[in-house]
C-alpha atoms as one frame of an Amber mdcrd trajectory, in Angstrom:
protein
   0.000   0.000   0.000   1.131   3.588  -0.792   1.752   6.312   1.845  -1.089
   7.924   0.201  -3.060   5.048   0.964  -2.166   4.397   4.395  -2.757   7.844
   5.161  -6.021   7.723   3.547  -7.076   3.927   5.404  -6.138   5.980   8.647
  -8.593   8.399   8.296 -11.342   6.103   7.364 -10.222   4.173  10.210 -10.201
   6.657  12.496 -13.506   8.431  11.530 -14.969   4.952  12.047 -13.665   4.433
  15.831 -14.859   7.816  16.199 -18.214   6.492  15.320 -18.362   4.478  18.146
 -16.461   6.852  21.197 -18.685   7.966  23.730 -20.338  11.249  23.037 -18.812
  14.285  24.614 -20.706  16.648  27.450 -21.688  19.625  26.105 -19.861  22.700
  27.592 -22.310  25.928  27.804 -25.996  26.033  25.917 -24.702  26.703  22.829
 -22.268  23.507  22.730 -24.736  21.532  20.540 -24.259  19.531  17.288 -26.778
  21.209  15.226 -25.115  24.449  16.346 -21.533  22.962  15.186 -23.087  21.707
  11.448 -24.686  24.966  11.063 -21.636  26.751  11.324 -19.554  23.914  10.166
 -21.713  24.902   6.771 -20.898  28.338   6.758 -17.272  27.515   6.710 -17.354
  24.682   3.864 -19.738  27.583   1.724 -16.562  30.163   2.302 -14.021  27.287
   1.360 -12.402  27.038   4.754 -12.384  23.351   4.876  -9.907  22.827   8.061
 -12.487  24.926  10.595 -15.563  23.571   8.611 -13.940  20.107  10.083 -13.364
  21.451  13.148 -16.848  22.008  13.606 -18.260  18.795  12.206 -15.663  16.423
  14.739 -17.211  18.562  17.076 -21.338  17.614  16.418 -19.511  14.598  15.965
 -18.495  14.222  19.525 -21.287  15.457  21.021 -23.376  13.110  19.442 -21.598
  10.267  17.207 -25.156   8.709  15.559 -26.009  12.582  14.764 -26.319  11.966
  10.624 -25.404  15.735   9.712 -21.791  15.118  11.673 -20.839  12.983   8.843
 -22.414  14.541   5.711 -20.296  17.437   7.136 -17.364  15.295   7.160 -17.970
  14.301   3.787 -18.206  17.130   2.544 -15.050  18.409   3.727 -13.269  15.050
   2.624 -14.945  15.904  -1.200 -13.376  19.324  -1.115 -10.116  17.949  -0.216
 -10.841  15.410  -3.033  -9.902  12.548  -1.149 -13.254  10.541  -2.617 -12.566
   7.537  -0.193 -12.707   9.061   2.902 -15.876  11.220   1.341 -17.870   8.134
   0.667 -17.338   6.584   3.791 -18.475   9.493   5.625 -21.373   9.873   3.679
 -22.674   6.260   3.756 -22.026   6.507   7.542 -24.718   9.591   7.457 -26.970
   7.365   5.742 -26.764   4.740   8.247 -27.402   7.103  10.988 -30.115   8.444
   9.096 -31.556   7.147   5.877 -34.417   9.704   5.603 -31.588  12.283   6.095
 -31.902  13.805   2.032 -28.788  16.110   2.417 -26.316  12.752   3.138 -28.226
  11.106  -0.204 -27.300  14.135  -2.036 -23.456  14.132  -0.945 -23.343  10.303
  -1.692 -24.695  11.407  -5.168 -21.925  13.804  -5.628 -19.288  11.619  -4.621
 -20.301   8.740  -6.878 -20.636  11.035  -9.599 -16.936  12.718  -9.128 -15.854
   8.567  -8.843 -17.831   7.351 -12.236 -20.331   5.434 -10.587 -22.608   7.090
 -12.670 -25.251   4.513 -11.482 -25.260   4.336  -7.894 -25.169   8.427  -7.912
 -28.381   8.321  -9.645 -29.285   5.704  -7.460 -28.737   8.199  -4.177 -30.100
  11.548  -6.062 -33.347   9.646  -6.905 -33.872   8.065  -3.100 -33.403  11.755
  -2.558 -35.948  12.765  -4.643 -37.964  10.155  -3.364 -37.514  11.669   0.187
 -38.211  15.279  -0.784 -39.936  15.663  -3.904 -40.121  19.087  -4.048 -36.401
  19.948  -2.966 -34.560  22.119  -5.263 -31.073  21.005  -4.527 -32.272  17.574
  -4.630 -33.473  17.949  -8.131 -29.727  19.988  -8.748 -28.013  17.355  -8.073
 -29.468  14.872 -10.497 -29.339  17.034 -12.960 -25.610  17.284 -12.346 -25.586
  13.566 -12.472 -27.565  13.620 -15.520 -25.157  16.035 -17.225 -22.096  13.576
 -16.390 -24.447  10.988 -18.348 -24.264  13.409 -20.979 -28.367  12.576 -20.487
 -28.119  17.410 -21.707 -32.048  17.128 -21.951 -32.490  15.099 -18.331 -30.725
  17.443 -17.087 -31.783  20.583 -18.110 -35.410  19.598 -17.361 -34.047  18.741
 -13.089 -32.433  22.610 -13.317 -35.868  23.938 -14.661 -37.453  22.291 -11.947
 -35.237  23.160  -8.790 -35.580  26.812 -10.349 -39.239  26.340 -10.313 -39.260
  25.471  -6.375 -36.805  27.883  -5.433 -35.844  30.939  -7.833 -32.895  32.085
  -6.200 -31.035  29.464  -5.865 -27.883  30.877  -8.175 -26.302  27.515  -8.566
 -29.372  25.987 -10.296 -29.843  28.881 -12.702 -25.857  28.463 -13.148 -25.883
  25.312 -14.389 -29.481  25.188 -16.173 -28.103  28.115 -18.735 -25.321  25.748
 -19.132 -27.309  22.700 -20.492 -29.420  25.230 -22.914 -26.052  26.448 -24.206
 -24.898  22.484 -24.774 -28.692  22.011 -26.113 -27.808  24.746 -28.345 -24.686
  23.786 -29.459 -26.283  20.173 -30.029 -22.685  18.225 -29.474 -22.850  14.880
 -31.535 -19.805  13.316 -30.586 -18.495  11.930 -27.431 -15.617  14.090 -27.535
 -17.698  17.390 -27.988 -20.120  16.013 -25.733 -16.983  15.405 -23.471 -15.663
  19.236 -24.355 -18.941  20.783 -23.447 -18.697  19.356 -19.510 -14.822  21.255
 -19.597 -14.554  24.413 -17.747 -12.158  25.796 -18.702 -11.860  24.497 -22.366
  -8.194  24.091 -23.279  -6.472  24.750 -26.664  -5.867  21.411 -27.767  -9.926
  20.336 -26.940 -10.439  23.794 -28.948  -8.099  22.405 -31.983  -9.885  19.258
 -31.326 -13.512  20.719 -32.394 -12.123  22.697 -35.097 -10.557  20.163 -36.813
 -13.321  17.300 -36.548 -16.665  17.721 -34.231 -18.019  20.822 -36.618 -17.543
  19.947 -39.880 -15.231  23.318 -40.217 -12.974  21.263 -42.680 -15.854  20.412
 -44.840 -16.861  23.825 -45.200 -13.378  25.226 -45.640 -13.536  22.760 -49.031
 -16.473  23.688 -50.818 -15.686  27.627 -49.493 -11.842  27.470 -50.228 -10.623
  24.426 -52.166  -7.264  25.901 -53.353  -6.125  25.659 -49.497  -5.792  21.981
 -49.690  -4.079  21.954 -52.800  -0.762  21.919 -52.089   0.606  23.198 -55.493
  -1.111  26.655 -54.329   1.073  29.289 -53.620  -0.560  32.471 -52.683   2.157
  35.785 -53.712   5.412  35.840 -50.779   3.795  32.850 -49.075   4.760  28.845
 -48.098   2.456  26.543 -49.601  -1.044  26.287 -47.777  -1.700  22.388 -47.029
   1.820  21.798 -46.570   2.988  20.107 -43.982   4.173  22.061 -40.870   6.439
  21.501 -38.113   5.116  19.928 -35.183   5.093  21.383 -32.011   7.329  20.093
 -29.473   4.577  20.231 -26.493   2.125  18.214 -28.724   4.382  15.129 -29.207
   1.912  12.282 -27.200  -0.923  14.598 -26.950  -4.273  13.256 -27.858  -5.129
  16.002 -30.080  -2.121  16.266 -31.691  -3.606  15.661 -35.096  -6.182  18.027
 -34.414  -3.362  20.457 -33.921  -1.892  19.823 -37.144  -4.805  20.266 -38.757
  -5.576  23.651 -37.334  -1.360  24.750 -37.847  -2.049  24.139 -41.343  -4.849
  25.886 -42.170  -3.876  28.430 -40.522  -7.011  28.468 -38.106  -4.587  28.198
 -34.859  -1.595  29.626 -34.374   1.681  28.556 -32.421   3.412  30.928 -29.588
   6.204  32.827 -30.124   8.475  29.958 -28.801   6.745  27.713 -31.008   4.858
  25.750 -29.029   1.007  25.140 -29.126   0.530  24.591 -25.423  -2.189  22.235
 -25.777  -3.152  22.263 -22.013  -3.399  25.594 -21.581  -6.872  27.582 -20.713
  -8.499  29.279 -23.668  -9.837  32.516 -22.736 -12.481  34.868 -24.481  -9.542
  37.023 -26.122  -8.210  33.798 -27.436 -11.091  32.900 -28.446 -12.470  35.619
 -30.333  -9.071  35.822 -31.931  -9.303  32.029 -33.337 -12.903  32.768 -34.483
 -11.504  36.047 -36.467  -8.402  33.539 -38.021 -11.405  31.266 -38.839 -13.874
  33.569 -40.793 -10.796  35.685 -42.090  -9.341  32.435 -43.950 -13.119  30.933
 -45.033 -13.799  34.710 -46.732 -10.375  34.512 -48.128 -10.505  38.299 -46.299
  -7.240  39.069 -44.599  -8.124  43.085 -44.322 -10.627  41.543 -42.313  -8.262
  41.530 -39.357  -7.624  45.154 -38.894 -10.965  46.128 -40.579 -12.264  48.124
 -37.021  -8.773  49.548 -35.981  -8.775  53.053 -34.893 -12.527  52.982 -33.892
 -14.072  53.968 -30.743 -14.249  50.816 -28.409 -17.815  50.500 -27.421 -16.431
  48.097 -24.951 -15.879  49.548 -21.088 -12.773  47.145 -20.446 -11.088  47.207
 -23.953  -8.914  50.013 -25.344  -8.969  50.466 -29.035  -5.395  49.335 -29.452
  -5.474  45.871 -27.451  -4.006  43.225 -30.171  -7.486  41.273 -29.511 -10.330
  44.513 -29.699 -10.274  43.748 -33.871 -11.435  40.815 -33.635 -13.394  40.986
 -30.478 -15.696  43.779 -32.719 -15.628  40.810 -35.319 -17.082  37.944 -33.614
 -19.485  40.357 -31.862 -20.863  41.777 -34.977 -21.289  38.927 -36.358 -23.613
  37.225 -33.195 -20.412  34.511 -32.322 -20.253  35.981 -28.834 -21.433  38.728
 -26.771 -20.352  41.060 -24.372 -20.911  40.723 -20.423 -24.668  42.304 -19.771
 -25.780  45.152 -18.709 -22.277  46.381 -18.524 -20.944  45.736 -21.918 -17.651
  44.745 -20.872 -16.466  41.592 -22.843 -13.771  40.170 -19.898 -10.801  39.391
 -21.787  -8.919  37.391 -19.585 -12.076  35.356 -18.007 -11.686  31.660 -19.092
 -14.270  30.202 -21.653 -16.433  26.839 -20.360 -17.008  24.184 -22.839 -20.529
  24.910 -23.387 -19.767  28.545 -24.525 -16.978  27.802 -26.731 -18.660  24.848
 -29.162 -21.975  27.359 -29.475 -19.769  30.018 -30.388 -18.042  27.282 -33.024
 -21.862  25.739 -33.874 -22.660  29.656 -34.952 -19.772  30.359 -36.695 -20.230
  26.258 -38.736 -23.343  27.194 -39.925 -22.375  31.023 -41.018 -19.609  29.161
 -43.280
């Protein structure tokens, strides 16, 4: 067994004994476990998992059968990402308490983030069974439905947990999500794959250029003398012809996707001529890849500096940034939008899966 593994059997082992230790006296009228979970919340909502524990092995002591002790625990063991010592504390919560929906709905989570695709269903639909008309319950297996790439399950659980509770942020969150993916209607299990990333990366982005949308199809009927590699467009190399292969692509799944895009020209390599597949796409790179895109398709390269030295009608982008040309581009053209009601398009903020292939489904069908 691996340190990691001891380390991990410990702490199951421990949280078990624990299980069974005497409870604690409380020390003042406060010193109760539904006290210590409440707060213990409060910290795992705020990301301060080490007091959020505190305060669970607290309720915990006071009263070891007390069910919300160990979803607590669980919680804090699924935010640490250590799934083992999650599940364990979350089936203990069931045991204490099978009627208990907010331990079914951890379970769920952690089955989910393990693949067990089944038995999280399993747990969100006891849930469900328990509280019909609780909104997180029905968030949750939607989330488990979107893992199952089930985008139409799951969208109908979001509409229905915003329907019992309207504010609940993370439920509107994740229901505009699966209408983007609807959308975007991803008919591969890579794009289908692509649209759960957040953030997308640049080789997944190569990756649905080259092959989920049909881009390459288009490019032929719009611009056949690109794959002809006896074209030679004045002072230039040969489109079609083969290119160089990044260094950081060697091994990478979408390295042929990445060749693909190098040489038409729809993706371009860094200045120390790497791709760096892995690296987060944001909405400046994005809009940028879009312009290379519609710029090569119209055979258009004025295209690229067509809106320099216009007024930005963006709050957060000067005029002169190397990206506002093509941000006005894909803007004008419906392939993304700025940030409402302030305008600002957000530059640097990364770009999710679902908003990146409807941004590429757009563009597809404007070839």
């Amino acid at each position: 067994m691996t340190a990691r593994g001891s380390l991990t059997a410990l702490g199951l082992g421990a949280l078990l004994l624990a299980g069974c230790a005497p409870a604690l006296a409380p020390e003042g009228v406060g010193d109760t476990p539904a006290h210590h979970h409440a707060l213990g919340m409060k910290f795992v909502e705020s990301g301060e998992l080490a007091r959020a524990s505190d305060e669970f092995e607290r309720a915990r002591a006071l009263d070891p059968g007390y069910a919300p002790a160990w979803e607590g625990l669980g919680l804090v063991a699924l935010g640490r990402n250590d799934l083992g010592a999650a599940e364990s504390a979350l089936r203990t919560a069931r045991g204490r308490d099978a009627t208990y929906v907010p331990a079914a709905l951890g379970l769920a989570r952690v089955l989910a983030a393990k693949g067990d695709l089944d038995g999280a269903r399993r747990e969100a639909d006891a849930a469900l069974a328990l509280a019909p008309r609780n909104a997180r319950a029905h968030l949750v297996r939607g989330q488990v439905a979107l893992k199952a790439f089930d985008f139409g399950g799951a969208e109908a659980s979001f509409a229905r947990a915003l329907e019992l509770d309207p504010v609940l942020a993370e439920a509107r969150r994740e229901w505009e999500r699966s209408v983007k993916i609807r959308q975007a209607a991803p008919g591969t299990m890579v794009a289908r794959r692509i649209a759960l990333a957040d953030p997308i990366r640049r080789g997944e982005l190569a990756a649905l250029l080259a092959t989920e949308l049909g881009i390459e199809d288009r490019l032929r009927r719009r611009r056949p003398e690109i794959f002809d590699a006896s074209f030679r467009p004045p002072g230039a190399a040969p489109a079609g012809a083969v290119v160089a292969t990044p260094s950081d692509v060697t091994g990478h799944w979408a390295r042929n996707a990445i060749e693909l895009v190098l040489r038409l020209s729809l993706m371009e390599t860094y200045p120390d001529l790497g791709f760096h597949p892995d690296e987060p796409v944001t909405r400046a790179a994005l809009a940028t890849t879009l312009e290379q895109v519609v710029a090569v398709a119209l055979n258009d390269a004025g295209l690229k500096t067509r809106y320099l030295g216009q007024a930005s009608a963006f709050p957060d982008v000067r005029s002169d940034h190397f990206a506002y040309n093509a941000i006005v581009v894909v803007t004008t053209r419906g392939l993304m939008e700025a940030e409402r009601p302030s305008g600002a398009f957000r530059l640097e903020a990364p770009v999710a899966g679902p908003d990146a292939l409807l941004a590429l489904r757009k563009l597809a069908e404007g070839l």
